[in-house]
Amino acid sequence: MASHDAYCLLTEEEELSTFQEALRSSYVSLWMTTMQEEMEASRKTIGCKWVYKIKRDGNDQVERYRARLVLKGYAQKEGIDFNEIFSPVVRMTTIRIVLAMCAVFDLHLEQLDVKTAFLHGELEEEIYMLQPEGFKTQENLVCRLTKSLYGLKQAPICWYKRFDSFIISLGYNRLSSDHCTYYNRFGNTDFVILLLYVDDMLVGCKSTKTKKIGIFDFLKRITYKRSCGTSTCKTVSQFLSPLPINYKLSSSMCPSSEEERMEMSRVPYASAVGSLMYAMICTRPDFAQAVGVVSKFMGNPGGEHWNAIKRILRYIKGTSGVALCYGGSELLVRGYVDSDFAGDVDKRKSTTGYVFTIAGGAVSWLSKLQDVIALSTTEAEYMAATQACKEAIWIKKVMEELGHKQQQIVVYCDSQSALHIARNPAFHSRTKHIAIRYHFVREVVEEGSVDMQKIHTDENLADVMTKSINTNNFIWFRSSYGLLEM
């Protein structure tokens, strides 16, 4: 009898291995309590709501009524309800490269939109949702999501993974240089290029059918028009003059009193800069330098900064018919790089500027303060050349993966001393302090991927990316970017 009691005591205190054993245990109430606590700690039922929208056409007529069920993603807990949330989109530079290719090779271009794209994603996490209003059954039940839903933090990456696996299964190759660009070749001459931006797609391909003159909107605000082998695209915005020559803004113009700050808080400075930046990034390289200047003061803008914003807006309003155009028969990449010296009034940093063109139009551009302070014009130009060479290598890779290999990309620079450092790997006592990473330009020049060549300042298209210039020269630079009145 004693041995039997000992056996029962031993088995009762052993750890359980199944849920059924917990139910048969004499301590079932304790096990159920701790299980409930575990569920409440690890899993939380997330609410949802209906979002209503009326879709209208270009004439402001009602097309249809839309209702969308959205999960309240703000209630999700990292590590429990989601892990990875970043999802890539196609780079704007890639879009412009493909548009240039469409113009040169007279490709057929279509825009596609995946309906309810986020609902197709496969969920990896276990997520529970409250029943949606108007569709409730038993009050004690909740919904377990088996598919992604709008509002989920991981919805974009779930959709991207699903689309990526599907399109690759059809034989398309994903570009290593841009994970939202896919390419497939059929035979010796036919090919398809597909660009993915969330749930919007652009598809370029050769077609034997008669090509129509097409106009459509991509990414909701970029209008694309194709006519007679020429592609044009322009940004549509209500916030559509760069700054006058030698115009400088500084932090000394920022509000110094609480009253001034309160007055400037009523000004939509950040919204205006955001709209300008969107237009600049998409299709307007002509005011990249101006946007870079005004964006530095978003934290505490003053009246002079706001006046500069209004001047840029007036310029855009007067040039709203200007569009970025691509055409011709040559698919050759050309780069231009420049830098000012200590142009920033506050920190005395220099500004890097570069422009790359294909088929007569700009496809990539940059106007940005350098990370470190240059001690001479040569250093500033050399560091700018390094940034331009990095972009040149990436563009070269994109072109190669799209089936149009560039043997060498020429990058034009107006600084003879910077070119000398790039071409001559010998030790220079005056440049020994330059960080090693900036000597990347030497490597790509030596291996032949990039050819740095001298150009006169008046012909350097990157000059307008580093400073404001007079009107006549500015108009010439603008047209050289492929920005033409339509």
CSV table of C-alpha atoms in Angstrom, one decimal:
chain,number,residue,atom,x,y,z
A,1,MET,CA,0.0,0.0,0.0
A,2,ALA,CA,2.9,2.4,0.9
A,3,SER,CA,4.5,1.7,-2.5
A,4,HIS,CA,1.2,2.5,-4.3
A,5,ASP,CA,0.8,5.8,-2.4
A,6,ALA,CA,4.4,6.7,-3.3
A,7,TYR,CA,3.7,5.9,-7.0
A,8,CYS,CA,0.6,8.1,-7.1
A,9,LEU,CA,2.4,11.0,-5.4
A,10,LEU,CA,5.3,10.7,-7.9
A,11,THR,CA,3.1,10.7,-11.0
A,12,GLU,CA,0.9,13.6,-9.6
A,13,GLU,CA,3.9,15.9,-9.1
A,14,GLU,CA,5.6,15.1,-12.4
A,15,GLU,CA,5.4,17.7,-15.2
A,16,LEU,CA,2.6,17.1,-17.7
A,17,SER,CA,3.2,16.5,-21.3
A,18,THR,CA,-0.3,16.9,-22.9
A,19,PHE,CA,-3.4,19.0,-22.4
A,20,GLN,CA,-5.5,15.9,-21.7
A,21,GLU,CA,-3.2,15.0,-18.8
A,22,ALA,CA,-3.8,18.5,-17.3
A,23,LEU,CA,-7.6,18.0,-17.6
A,24,ARG,CA,-7.3,14.6,-15.7
A,25,SER,CA,-5.1,16.1,-13.1
A,26,SER,CA,-6.5,16.8,-9.6
A,27,TYR,CA,-4.9,20.2,-10.0
A,28,VAL,CA,-6.8,21.0,-13.1
A,29,SER,CA,-8.1,24.4,-11.8
A,30,LEU,CA,-4.5,25.5,-11.2
A,31,TRP,CA,-3.4,24.4,-14.6
A,32,MET,CA,-6.3,26.1,-16.3
A,33,THR,CA,-5.6,29.4,-14.4
A,34,THR,CA,-2.0,29.5,-15.5
A,35,MET,CA,-2.9,28.6,-19.1
A,36,GLN,CA,-5.4,31.5,-19.1
A,37,GLU,CA,-2.8,33.9,-17.7
A,38,GLU,CA,-0.4,32.7,-20.4
A,39,MET,CA,-2.9,33.3,-23.2
A,40,GLU,CA,-3.7,36.8,-21.9
A,41,ALA,CA,-0.1,37.7,-21.6
A,42,SER,CA,1.0,36.4,-25.1
A,43,ARG,CA,-2.1,36.8,-27.2
A,44,LYS,CA,-4.4,39.8,-27.4
A,45,THR,CA,-7.5,40.0,-29.4
A,46,ILE,CA,-7.2,43.0,-31.8
A,47,GLY,CA,-10.1,45.2,-32.8
A,48,CYS,CA,-11.2,46.3,-36.2
A,49,LYS,CA,-13.2,49.0,-37.9
A,50,TRP,CA,-14.9,49.9,-41.2
A,51,VAL,CA,-13.4,52.6,-43.3
A,52,TYR,CA,-15.7,54.2,-45.9
A,53,LYS,CA,-14.7,56.1,-49.0
A,54,ILE,CA,-16.5,57.5,-52.1
A,55,LYS,CA,-14.4,57.1,-55.2
A,56,ARG,CA,-14.9,59.8,-57.9
A,57,ASP,CA,-13.7,60.1,-61.5
A,58,GLY,CA,-11.9,63.1,-63.1
A,59,ASN,CA,-15.2,65.0,-63.4
A,60,ASP,CA,-16.0,64.6,-59.7
A,61,GLN,CA,-18.7,62.1,-60.4
A,62,VAL,CA,-19.3,59.2,-58.0
A,63,GLU,CA,-17.9,56.0,-59.5
A,64,ARG,CA,-18.6,53.7,-56.5
A,65,TYR,CA,-18.8,53.4,-52.8
A,66,ARG,CA,-16.1,51.5,-51.0
A,67,ALA,CA,-16.0,50.0,-47.6
A,68,ARG,CA,-12.8,48.4,-46.3
A,69,LEU,CA,-12.3,46.4,-43.1
A,70,VAL,CA,-9.2,47.6,-41.3
A,71,LEU,CA,-7.4,46.0,-38.4
A,72,LYS,CA,-6.4,48.3,-35.5
A,73,GLY,CA,-2.7,47.6,-36.0
A,74,TYR,CA,-1.7,50.1,-33.3
A,75,ALA,CA,-2.7,47.4,-30.8
A,76,GLN,CA,-0.2,44.9,-32.1
A,77,LYS,CA,2.8,43.9,-30.0
A,78,GLU,CA,6.2,43.5,-31.5
A,79,GLY,CA,7.6,40.0,-31.2
A,80,ILE,CA,4.1,38.6,-30.6
A,81,ASP,CA,1.8,39.9,-33.3
A,82,PHE,CA,4.5,40.9,-35.8
A,83,ASN,CA,8.3,40.7,-36.4
A,84,GLU,CA,9.4,41.9,-39.9
A,85,ILE,CA,7.4,44.8,-41.3
A,86,PHE,CA,9.7,46.5,-43.8
A,87,SER,CA,8.6,46.0,-47.4
A,88,PRO,CA,10.6,47.3,-50.4
A,89,VAL,CA,9.2,49.4,-53.3
A,90,VAL,CA,10.8,50.1,-56.7
A,91,ARG,CA,13.2,53.0,-56.7
A,92,MET,CA,12.2,56.2,-58.6
A,93,THR,CA,15.5,56.0,-60.5
A,94,THR,CA,14.6,52.5,-61.8
A,95,ILE,CA,11.2,53.8,-62.9
A,96,ARG,CA,12.9,56.6,-64.9
A,97,ILE,CA,15.4,54.2,-66.4
A,98,VAL,CA,12.6,52.0,-67.6
A,99,LEU,CA,10.7,55.0,-69.0
A,100,ALA,CA,13.8,56.0,-70.9
A,101,MET,CA,14.1,52.4,-72.3
A,102,CYS,CA,10.5,52.5,-73.4
A,103,ALA,CA,11.1,55.7,-75.3
A,104,VAL,CA,14.3,54.4,-77.0
A,105,PHE,CA,12.9,51.0,-77.9
A,106,ASP,CA,9.4,52.1,-78.5
A,107,LEU,CA,8.0,49.7,-75.9
A,108,HIS,CA,4.4,49.2,-75.0
A,109,LEU,CA,3.7,50.3,-71.4
A,110,GLU,CA,0.8,49.3,-69.2
A,111,GLN,CA,-0.2,50.2,-65.6
A,112,LEU,CA,-1.7,47.5,-63.5
A,113,ASP,CA,-3.4,47.7,-60.1
A,114,VAL,CA,-3.9,44.6,-57.9
A,115,LYS,CA,-7.3,44.8,-56.2
A,116,THR,CA,-7.2,44.3,-52.4
A,117,ALA,CA,-3.6,43.3,-52.7
A,118,PHE,CA,-2.9,43.1,-49.0
A,119,LEU,CA,-5.6,40.5,-48.5
A,120,HIS,CA,-3.5,38.0,-50.5
A,121,GLY,CA,-0.6,37.9,-48.1
A,122,GLU,CA,0.1,34.8,-46.1
A,123,LEU,CA,0.4,35.4,-42.3
A,124,GLU,CA,3.2,33.7,-40.3
A,125,GLU,CA,2.0,34.9,-36.9
A,126,GLU,CA,-1.1,33.8,-35.0
A,127,ILE,CA,-3.4,36.8,-34.8
A,128,TYR,CA,-6.9,37.0,-33.3
A,129,MET,CA,-9.4,39.7,-34.3
A,130,LEU,CA,-12.8,40.8,-32.8
A,131,GLN,CA,-15.8,40.2,-35.0
A,132,PRO,CA,-16.5,43.1,-37.4
A,133,GLU,CA,-19.5,45.3,-36.7
A,134,GLY,CA,-22.6,44.2,-38.6
A,135,PHE,CA,-21.3,40.7,-39.0
A,136,LYS,CA,-21.2,39.3,-35.5
A,137,THR,CA,-22.5,35.8,-34.7
A,138,GLN,CA,-21.9,34.4,-31.2
A,139,GLU,CA,-20.6,37.0,-28.8
A,140,ASN,CA,-18.1,34.7,-27.2
A,141,LEU,CA,-16.2,34.0,-30.5
A,142,VAL,CA,-13.3,35.8,-32.1
A,143,CYS,CA,-11.7,35.5,-35.6
A,144,ARG,CA,-8.4,34.0,-36.2
A,145,LEU,CA,-6.7,35.5,-39.3
A,146,THR,CA,-5.3,33.1,-41.9
A,147,LYS,CA,-4.6,35.8,-44.4
A,148,SER,CA,-3.2,39.3,-44.1
A,149,LEU,CA,-5.6,42.3,-43.6
A,150,TYR,CA,-5.4,46.0,-44.2
A,151,GLY,CA,-4.1,47.7,-41.0
A,152,LEU,CA,-1.7,45.0,-40.0
A,153,LYS,CA,1.8,46.2,-39.6
A,154,GLN,CA,3.2,43.3,-41.5
A,155,ALA,CA,0.6,43.5,-44.3
A,156,PRO,CA,2.9,45.1,-46.9
A,157,ILE,CA,5.7,42.6,-46.4
A,158,CYS,CA,3.2,39.7,-46.5
A,159,TRP,CA,1.9,40.9,-49.9
A,160,TYR,CA,5.4,41.5,-51.2
A,161,LYS,CA,6.5,38.0,-50.3
A,162,ARG,CA,3.4,36.5,-51.9
A,163,PHE,CA,3.8,38.5,-55.1
A,164,ASP,CA,7.6,37.8,-55.3
A,165,SER,CA,7.2,34.0,-55.0
A,166,PHE,CA,4.4,34.0,-57.5
A,167,ILE,CA,6.1,36.1,-60.2
A,168,ILE,CA,9.4,34.2,-59.8
A,169,SER,CA,7.4,30.9,-60.3
A,170,LEU,CA,6.4,32.3,-63.7
A,171,GLY,CA,10.0,32.5,-64.8
A,172,TYR,CA,10.7,36.1,-64.0
A,173,ASN,CA,14.1,37.2,-62.6
A,174,ARG,CA,14.2,39.6,-59.7
A,175,LEU,CA,17.0,42.2,-60.1
A,176,SER,CA,19.6,42.1,-57.4
A,177,SER,CA,20.0,45.8,-57.8
A,178,ASP,CA,16.3,46.5,-57.2
A,179,HIS,CA,14.2,43.9,-55.5
A,180,CYS,CA,10.9,45.3,-56.9
A,181,THR,CA,12.0,45.1,-60.5
A,182,TYR,CA,11.5,41.8,-62.5
A,183,TYR,CA,12.7,40.9,-66.0
A,184,ASN,CA,11.9,38.0,-68.3
A,185,ARG,CA,13.2,37.4,-71.8
A,186,PHE,CA,11.2,35.4,-74.4
A,187,GLY,CA,13.4,34.3,-77.3
A,188,ASN,CA,16.0,36.6,-78.7
A,189,THR,CA,14.1,39.9,-79.0
A,190,ASP,CA,11.0,39.9,-76.8
A,191,PHE,CA,11.2,40.8,-73.1
A,192,VAL,CA,9.0,42.0,-70.3
A,193,ILE,CA,10.0,44.5,-67.5
A,194,LEU,CA,7.8,44.7,-64.4
A,195,LEU,CA,8.1,47.3,-61.7
A,196,LEU,CA,6.2,46.9,-58.4
A,197,TYR,CA,5.3,49.9,-56.1
A,198,VAL,CA,3.2,48.4,-53.3
A,199,ASP,CA,0.1,47.3,-55.2
A,200,ASP,CA,0.8,49.3,-58.4
A,201,MET,CA,2.7,47.9,-61.3
A,202,LEU,CA,4.2,49.2,-64.5
A,203,VAL,CA,4.8,46.7,-67.3
A,204,GLY,CA,7.0,47.4,-70.3
A,205,CYS,CA,7.2,45.0,-73.2
A,206,LYS,CA,7.5,44.8,-76.9
A,207,SER,CA,4.2,44.5,-78.7
A,208,THR,CA,3.4,43.8,-82.3
A,209,LYS,CA,0.1,45.6,-82.0
A,210,THR,CA,-0.3,49.2,-83.0
A,211,LYS,CA,0.9,51.4,-80.1
A,212,LYS,CA,-1.6,54.0,-79.0
A,213,ILE,CA,-0.8,57.3,-77.5
A,214,GLY,CA,-1.4,56.6,-73.8
A,215,ILE,CA,-1.9,58.9,-70.8
A,216,PHE,CA,-2.2,57.5,-67.3
A,217,ASP,CA,-1.4,58.3,-63.7
A,218,PHE,CA,1.2,56.2,-61.8
A,219,LEU,CA,1.5,56.4,-58.0
A,220,LYS,CA,-1.6,58.6,-58.1
A,221,ARG,CA,0.3,61.8,-58.7
A,222,ILE,CA,2.7,61.1,-61.6
A,223,THR,CA,1.2,61.5,-65.1
A,224,TYR,CA,2.8,59.6,-67.9
A,225,LYS,CA,2.3,60.4,-71.6
A,226,ARG,CA,3.7,58.4,-74.5
A,227,SER,CA,3.7,59.8,-78.1
A,228,CYS,CA,5.7,59.0,-81.2
A,229,GLY,CA,8.6,57.3,-79.4
A,230,THR,CA,8.9,59.9,-76.7
A,231,SER,CA,8.1,59.4,-73.0
A,232,THR,CA,7.2,62.2,-70.7
A,233,CYS,CA,6.2,62.2,-67.1
A,234,LYS,CA,5.4,65.1,-64.7
A,235,THR,CA,4.3,65.4,-61.2
A,236,VAL,CA,0.7,66.6,-60.6
A,237,SER,CA,0.5,68.7,-57.5
A,238,GLN,CA,-1.1,71.9,-56.3
A,239,PHE,CA,2.3,72.8,-55.0
A,240,LEU,CA,3.9,72.9,-58.3
A,241,SER,CA,11.6,79.6,-58.7
A,242,PRO,CA,14.4,78.3,-57.4
A,243,LEU,CA,16.2,80.8,-55.2
A,244,PRO,CA,17.9,83.9,-56.6
A,245,ILE,CA,21.6,83.9,-57.3
A,246,ASN,CA,23.9,84.0,-54.2
A,247,TYR,CA,20.8,83.6,-52.0
A,248,LYS,CA,21.7,82.3,-48.5
A,249,LEU,CA,19.6,81.1,-45.6
A,250,SER,CA,20.9,80.5,-42.1
A,251,SER,CA,19.7,79.5,-38.6
A,252,SER,CA,20.2,83.2,-37.5
A,253,MET,CA,16.9,83.8,-39.4
A,254,CYS,CA,15.0,81.3,-37.1
A,255,PRO,CA,12.5,82.7,-34.5
A,256,SER,CA,14.2,83.7,-31.3
A,257,SER,CA,11.1,84.5,-29.2
A,258,GLU,CA,8.1,82.4,-28.2
A,259,GLU,CA,5.7,84.8,-30.0
A,260,GLU,CA,7.6,84.4,-33.3
A,261,ARG,CA,7.5,80.6,-32.9
A,262,MET,CA,3.8,80.6,-32.2
A,263,GLU,CA,3.2,82.7,-35.3
A,264,MET,CA,5.3,80.4,-37.5
A,265,SER,CA,3.5,77.3,-36.1
A,266,ARG,CA,0.5,78.4,-38.0
A,267,VAL,CA,2.4,78.3,-41.3
A,268,PRO,CA,2.3,74.9,-43.1
A,269,TYR,CA,6.0,74.9,-43.6
A,270,ALA,CA,6.6,71.1,-43.2
A,271,SER,CA,3.7,70.2,-45.5
A,272,ALA,CA,5.0,72.6,-48.2
A,273,VAL,CA,8.5,71.2,-47.9
A,274,GLY,CA,7.1,67.6,-48.1
A,275,SER,CA,5.1,68.4,-51.3
A,276,LEU,CA,8.1,70.1,-52.9
A,277,MET,CA,10.3,67.2,-52.0
A,278,TYR,CA,7.9,64.7,-53.5
A,279,ALA,CA,7.7,66.7,-56.8
A,280,MET,CA,11.5,67.0,-56.8
A,281,ILE,CA,12.2,63.4,-56.2
A,282,CYS,CA,9.8,62.2,-58.9
A,283,THR,CA,10.3,64.5,-61.9
A,284,ARG,CA,11.8,67.9,-61.1
A,285,PRO,CA,15.5,68.0,-60.6
A,286,ASP,CA,15.6,71.7,-61.5
A,287,PHE,CA,14.8,72.8,-57.9
A,288,ALA,CA,16.5,70.0,-56.0
A,289,GLN,CA,19.1,72.5,-54.6
A,290,ALA,CA,16.4,74.9,-53.5
A,291,VAL,CA,14.4,72.2,-51.7
A,292,GLY,CA,17.6,71.0,-50.0
A,293,VAL,CA,18.2,74.5,-48.6
A,294,VAL,CA,14.7,75.1,-47.2
A,295,SER,CA,14.4,71.6,-45.8
A,296,LYS,CA,17.2,72.3,-43.3
A,297,PHE,CA,15.0,74.6,-41.2
A,298,MET,CA,11.9,72.4,-40.7
A,299,GLY,CA,12.5,72.2,-37.0
A,300,ASN,CA,12.3,76.0,-36.4
A,301,PRO,CA,11.5,77.9,-39.6
A,302,GLY,CA,11.5,81.7,-39.7
A,303,GLY,CA,9.8,84.3,-41.9
A,304,GLU,CA,12.7,84.4,-44.4
A,305,HIS,CA,12.6,80.7,-44.8
A,306,TRP,CA,8.9,80.8,-45.5
A,307,ASN,CA,9.4,83.5,-48.1
A,308,ALA,CA,11.9,81.2,-49.8
A,309,ILE,CA,9.3,78.5,-49.8
A,310,LYS,CA,6.7,80.8,-51.4
A,311,ARG,CA,9.2,81.8,-54.1
A,312,ILE,CA,9.8,78.2,-55.0
A,313,LEU,CA,6.0,77.6,-55.2
A,314,ARG,CA,5.6,80.6,-57.5
A,315,TYR,CA,8.3,79.2,-59.7
A,316,ILE,CA,6.6,75.8,-59.9
A,317,LYS,CA,3.2,77.4,-60.6
A,318,GLY,CA,4.8,79.2,-63.6
A,319,THR,CA,6.4,76.1,-64.9
A,320,SER,CA,3.6,73.6,-64.2
A,321,GLY,CA,3.6,72.6,-67.9
A,322,VAL,CA,7.2,71.5,-67.8
A,323,ALA,CA,7.7,67.7,-68.0
A,324,LEU,CA,10.6,65.3,-67.9
A,325,CYS,CA,11.1,63.9,-71.4
A,326,TYR,CA,13.0,60.9,-72.8
A,327,GLY,CA,13.6,60.2,-76.5
A,328,GLY,CA,16.1,59.4,-79.2
A,329,SER,CA,17.8,56.2,-80.2
A,330,GLU,CA,20.8,56.1,-77.8
A,331,LEU,CA,20.6,54.3,-74.5
A,332,LEU,CA,23.9,55.7,-73.1
A,333,VAL,CA,24.4,56.7,-69.5
A,334,ARG,CA,26.2,60.0,-68.8
A,335,GLY,CA,27.0,61.4,-65.4
A,336,TYR,CA,27.9,64.8,-64.1
A,337,VAL,CA,29.2,65.7,-60.7
A,338,ASP,CA,30.0,69.0,-58.9
A,339,SER,CA,30.4,70.5,-55.4
A,340,ASP,CA,30.5,73.9,-53.9
A,341,PHE,CA,32.9,74.8,-51.1
A,342,ALA,CA,31.6,75.5,-47.6
A,343,GLY,CA,28.4,76.9,-49.0
A,344,ASP,CA,26.4,76.1,-45.8
A,345,VAL,CA,26.4,79.2,-43.7
A,346,ASP,CA,25.9,77.5,-40.4
A,347,LYS,CA,28.1,74.4,-40.4
A,348,ARG,CA,30.4,75.4,-43.4
A,349,LYS,CA,29.8,72.0,-45.1
A,350,SER,CA,29.9,71.7,-48.9
A,351,THR,CA,27.1,70.4,-51.1
A,352,THR,CA,27.4,67.4,-53.4
A,353,GLY,CA,25.5,67.4,-56.6
A,354,TYR,CA,25.2,64.9,-59.4
A,355,VAL,CA,23.0,64.2,-62.4
A,356,PHE,CA,22.8,61.1,-64.6
A,357,THR,CA,21.0,61.2,-68.0
A,358,ILE,CA,19.7,58.5,-70.4
A,359,ALA,CA,18.0,59.2,-73.7
A,360,GLY,CA,18.2,63.0,-73.3
A,361,GLY,CA,16.5,63.1,-69.8
A,362,ALA,CA,17.7,63.0,-66.2
A,363,VAL,CA,17.2,59.6,-64.5
A,364,SER,CA,19.1,60.2,-61.2
A,365,TRP,CA,20.0,63.3,-59.3
A,366,LEU,CA,21.2,64.5,-55.9
A,367,SER,CA,21.8,67.7,-54.0
A,368,LYS,CA,22.9,67.0,-50.5
A,369,LEU,CA,25.2,68.4,-47.8
A,370,GLN,CA,28.4,66.3,-47.3
A,371,ASP,CA,28.7,64.4,-44.1
A,372,VAL,CA,32.1,66.0,-43.1
A,373,ILE,CA,33.6,69.4,-43.6
A,374,ALA,CA,36.0,69.6,-46.6
A,375,LEU,CA,39.2,71.6,-46.0
A,376,SER,CA,39.5,72.6,-49.7
A,377,THR,CA,37.7,72.8,-53.0
A,378,THR,CA,39.6,69.8,-54.1
A,379,GLU,CA,38.5,67.7,-51.2
A,380,ALA,CA,34.9,68.7,-51.6
A,381,GLU,CA,35.0,67.8,-55.4
A,382,TYR,CA,36.7,64.5,-54.6
A,383,MET,CA,34.2,63.5,-52.0
A,384,ALA,CA,31.4,64.4,-54.4
A,385,ALA,CA,33.0,62.3,-57.1
A,386,THR,CA,32.9,59.3,-54.8
A,387,GLN,CA,29.2,59.7,-54.2
A,388,ALA,CA,28.6,60.0,-58.0
A,389,CYS,CA,30.7,56.9,-58.7
A,390,LYS,CA,28.7,54.8,-56.3
A,391,GLU,CA,25.5,55.8,-58.1
A,392,ALA,CA,27.2,55.1,-61.4
A,393,ILE,CA,28.0,51.6,-60.4
A,394,TRP,CA,24.5,50.9,-59.3
A,395,ILE,CA,23.0,52.3,-62.5
A,396,LYS,CA,25.4,50.2,-64.5
A,397,LYS,CA,24.2,47.1,-62.6
A,398,VAL,CA,20.6,47.9,-63.3
A,399,MET,CA,21.2,48.4,-67.0
A,400,GLU,CA,23.1,45.1,-67.1
A,401,GLU,CA,20.4,43.2,-65.4
A,402,LEU,CA,17.8,44.7,-67.8
A,403,GLY,CA,19.8,43.3,-70.7
A,404,HIS,CA,21.6,46.5,-71.8
A,405,LYS,CA,25.2,46.3,-70.5
A,406,GLN,CA,27.2,49.5,-70.3
A,407,GLN,CA,30.9,48.8,-70.7
A,408,GLN,CA,31.8,52.0,-69.0
A,409,ILE,CA,30.0,55.0,-67.6
A,410,VAL,CA,31.5,58.4,-68.2
A,411,VAL,CA,31.2,60.8,-65.3
A,412,TYR,CA,32.1,64.4,-66.0
A,413,CYS,CA,33.8,66.6,-63.4
A,414,ASP,CA,35.0,70.3,-63.7
A,415,SER,CA,37.8,69.9,-61.0
A,416,GLN,CA,41.2,69.0,-62.6
A,417,SER,CA,42.7,68.5,-59.1
A,418,ALA,CA,40.0,66.1,-58.1
A,419,LEU,CA,40.5,64.2,-61.3
A,420,HIS,CA,44.2,64.0,-60.6
A,421,ILE,CA,43.7,62.4,-57.2
A,422,ALA,CA,41.1,59.9,-58.7
A,423,ARG,CA,43.5,58.8,-61.4
A,424,ASN,CA,46.7,58.8,-59.4
A,425,PRO,CA,46.8,56.4,-56.5
A,426,ALA,CA,50.1,57.8,-55.3
A,427,PHE,CA,50.4,59.3,-51.8
A,428,HIS,CA,49.6,62.9,-51.4
A,429,SER,CA,50.5,64.7,-48.2
A,430,ARG,CA,47.7,67.2,-48.7
A,431,THR,CA,45.0,64.5,-49.0
A,432,LYS,CA,46.3,61.9,-46.4
A,433,HIS,CA,43.6,62.8,-44.0
A,434,ILE,CA,40.7,62.1,-46.4
A,435,ALA,CA,38.7,59.1,-45.1
A,436,ILE,CA,39.5,55.8,-46.9
A,437,ARG,CA,35.9,55.3,-48.0
A,438,TYR,CA,36.2,58.4,-50.3
A,439,HIS,CA,39.0,56.6,-52.2
A,440,PHE,CA,36.4,54.3,-53.7
A,441,VAL,CA,36.5,56.5,-56.8
A,442,ARG,CA,40.1,55.4,-57.4
A,443,GLU,CA,39.2,51.8,-57.5
A,444,VAL,CA,36.3,52.1,-59.9
A,445,VAL,CA,38.4,54.3,-62.2
A,446,GLU,CA,41.3,51.9,-62.1
A,447,GLU,CA,39.2,48.9,-62.9
A,448,GLY,CA,37.5,50.7,-65.8
A,449,SER,CA,33.9,50.7,-64.6
A,450,VAL,CA,33.8,54.5,-64.5
A,451,ASP,CA,35.7,57.0,-66.7
A,452,MET,CA,36.2,60.4,-65.0
A,453,GLN,CA,36.6,63.1,-67.6
A,454,LYS,CA,37.1,66.9,-67.4
A,455,ILE,CA,34.3,69.2,-68.5
A,456,HIS,CA,34.0,73.0,-68.4
A,457,THR,CA,32.0,74.4,-65.5
A,458,ASP,CA,29.5,76.1,-67.9
A,459,GLU,CA,28.7,72.7,-69.4
A,460,ASN,CA,28.6,70.7,-66.1
A,461,LEU,CA,24.9,69.8,-65.6
A,462,ALA,CA,25.5,69.2,-61.9
A,463,ASP,CA,26.4,72.8,-61.3
A,464,VAL,CA,22.8,73.8,-60.6
A,465,MET,CA,22.6,71.1,-57.9
A,466,THR,CA,25.1,72.9,-55.7
A,467,LYS,CA,24.2,76.6,-55.9
A,468,SER,CA,21.7,79.0,-57.3
A,469,ILE,CA,22.7,80.6,-60.6
A,470,ASN,CA,21.5,83.3,-63.0
A,471,THR,CA,18.3,82.8,-64.9
A,472,ASN,CA,19.7,82.4,-68.4
A,473,ASN,CA,22.1,79.7,-67.4
A,474,PHE,CA,19.4,78.0,-65.3
A,475,ILE,CA,17.0,77.7,-68.2
A,476,TRP,CA,19.8,76.0,-70.3
A,477,PHE,CA,20.5,73.6,-67.5
A,478,ARG,CA,16.8,72.8,-67.1
A,479,SER,CA,16.4,71.9,-70.7
A,480,SER,CA,19.5,69.8,-70.6
A,481,TYR,CA,17.8,67.7,-67.9
A,482,GLY,CA,15.1,66.9,-70.5
A,483,LEU,CA,12.6,69.3,-68.7
A,484,LEU,CA,10.6,70.7,-71.6
A,485,GLU,CA,7.4,72.6,-71.9
A,486,MET,CA,4.6,70.3,-73.0
